[in-house]
Coordinates of C-alpha atoms in Angstrom, one line a residue:
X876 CA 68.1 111.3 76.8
X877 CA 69.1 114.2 75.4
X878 CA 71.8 115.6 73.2
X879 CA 71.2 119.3 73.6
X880 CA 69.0 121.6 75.7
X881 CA 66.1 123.3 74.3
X882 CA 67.9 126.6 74.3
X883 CA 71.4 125.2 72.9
X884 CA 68.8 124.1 70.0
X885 CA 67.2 127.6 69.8
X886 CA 70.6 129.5 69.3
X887 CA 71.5 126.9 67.0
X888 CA 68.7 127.6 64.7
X889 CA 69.1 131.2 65.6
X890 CA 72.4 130.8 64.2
X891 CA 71.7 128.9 60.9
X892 CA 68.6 131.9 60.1
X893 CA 72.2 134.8 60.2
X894 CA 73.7 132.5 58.3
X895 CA 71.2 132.5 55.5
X896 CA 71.1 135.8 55.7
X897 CA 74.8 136.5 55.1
X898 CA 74.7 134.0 52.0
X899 CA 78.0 133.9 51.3
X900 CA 81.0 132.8 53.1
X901 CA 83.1 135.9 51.7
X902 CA 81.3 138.3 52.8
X903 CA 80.9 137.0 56.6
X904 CA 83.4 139.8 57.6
X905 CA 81.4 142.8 56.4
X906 CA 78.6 141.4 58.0
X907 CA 80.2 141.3 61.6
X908 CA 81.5 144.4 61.0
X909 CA 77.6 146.1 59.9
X910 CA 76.8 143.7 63.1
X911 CA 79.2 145.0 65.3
X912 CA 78.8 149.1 64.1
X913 CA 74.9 148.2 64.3
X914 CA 74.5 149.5 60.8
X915 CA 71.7 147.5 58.4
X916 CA 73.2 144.1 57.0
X917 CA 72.3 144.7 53.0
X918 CA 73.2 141.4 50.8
X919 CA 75.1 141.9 48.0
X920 CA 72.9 142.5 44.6
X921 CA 75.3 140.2 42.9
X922 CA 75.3 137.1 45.6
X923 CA 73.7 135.2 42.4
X924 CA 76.1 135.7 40.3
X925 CA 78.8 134.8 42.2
X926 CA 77.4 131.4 43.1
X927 CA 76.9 131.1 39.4
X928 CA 80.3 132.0 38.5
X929 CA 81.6 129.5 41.2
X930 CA 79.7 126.4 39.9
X931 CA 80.5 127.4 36.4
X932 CA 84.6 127.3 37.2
X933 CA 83.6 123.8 39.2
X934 CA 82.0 122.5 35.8
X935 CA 85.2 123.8 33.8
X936 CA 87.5 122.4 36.2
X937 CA 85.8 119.1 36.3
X938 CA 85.2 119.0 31.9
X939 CA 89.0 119.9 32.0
X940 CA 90.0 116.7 33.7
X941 CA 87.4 114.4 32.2
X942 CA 88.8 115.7 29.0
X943 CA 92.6 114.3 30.1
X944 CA 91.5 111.1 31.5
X945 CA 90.3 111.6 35.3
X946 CA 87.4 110.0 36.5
X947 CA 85.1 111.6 39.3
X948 CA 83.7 108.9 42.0
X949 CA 80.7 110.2 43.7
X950 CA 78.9 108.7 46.6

């Protein structure tokens, strides 16, 4: 039995390959819009930095409530 057709699983996959190309989920509207103008899709230089910056304010977050008592569960 199957779940999904062959080309449901294709545009599927076709899907998750323009996601990687977007990168980042702010930046999903100026790619529709390149997408829609049919202009070049060109990433962001700084995509690494801001997935830097956001795991950096996650670890400062999580050290601020460690520091005041909370405790983090993970599965």
């Amino acid at each position: 039995m199957r779940i999904i057709s062959n080309d449901q699983f294709q545009t599927l996959l076709d899907k998750i390959a323009e996601g990687l190309l977007i990168d980042n989920m702010y930046t999903i509207k100026d790619y529709l819009v390149c997408k829609k103008k049919g202009l070049a899709w060109v990433k962001d230089p700084n995509h690494s930095k801001f997935r830097e910056d956001i795991k950096q304010r996650v670890a400062n977050a999580e050290r601020y409530l460690t520091d005041r008592g909370y405790r983090f569960c993970r599965s």
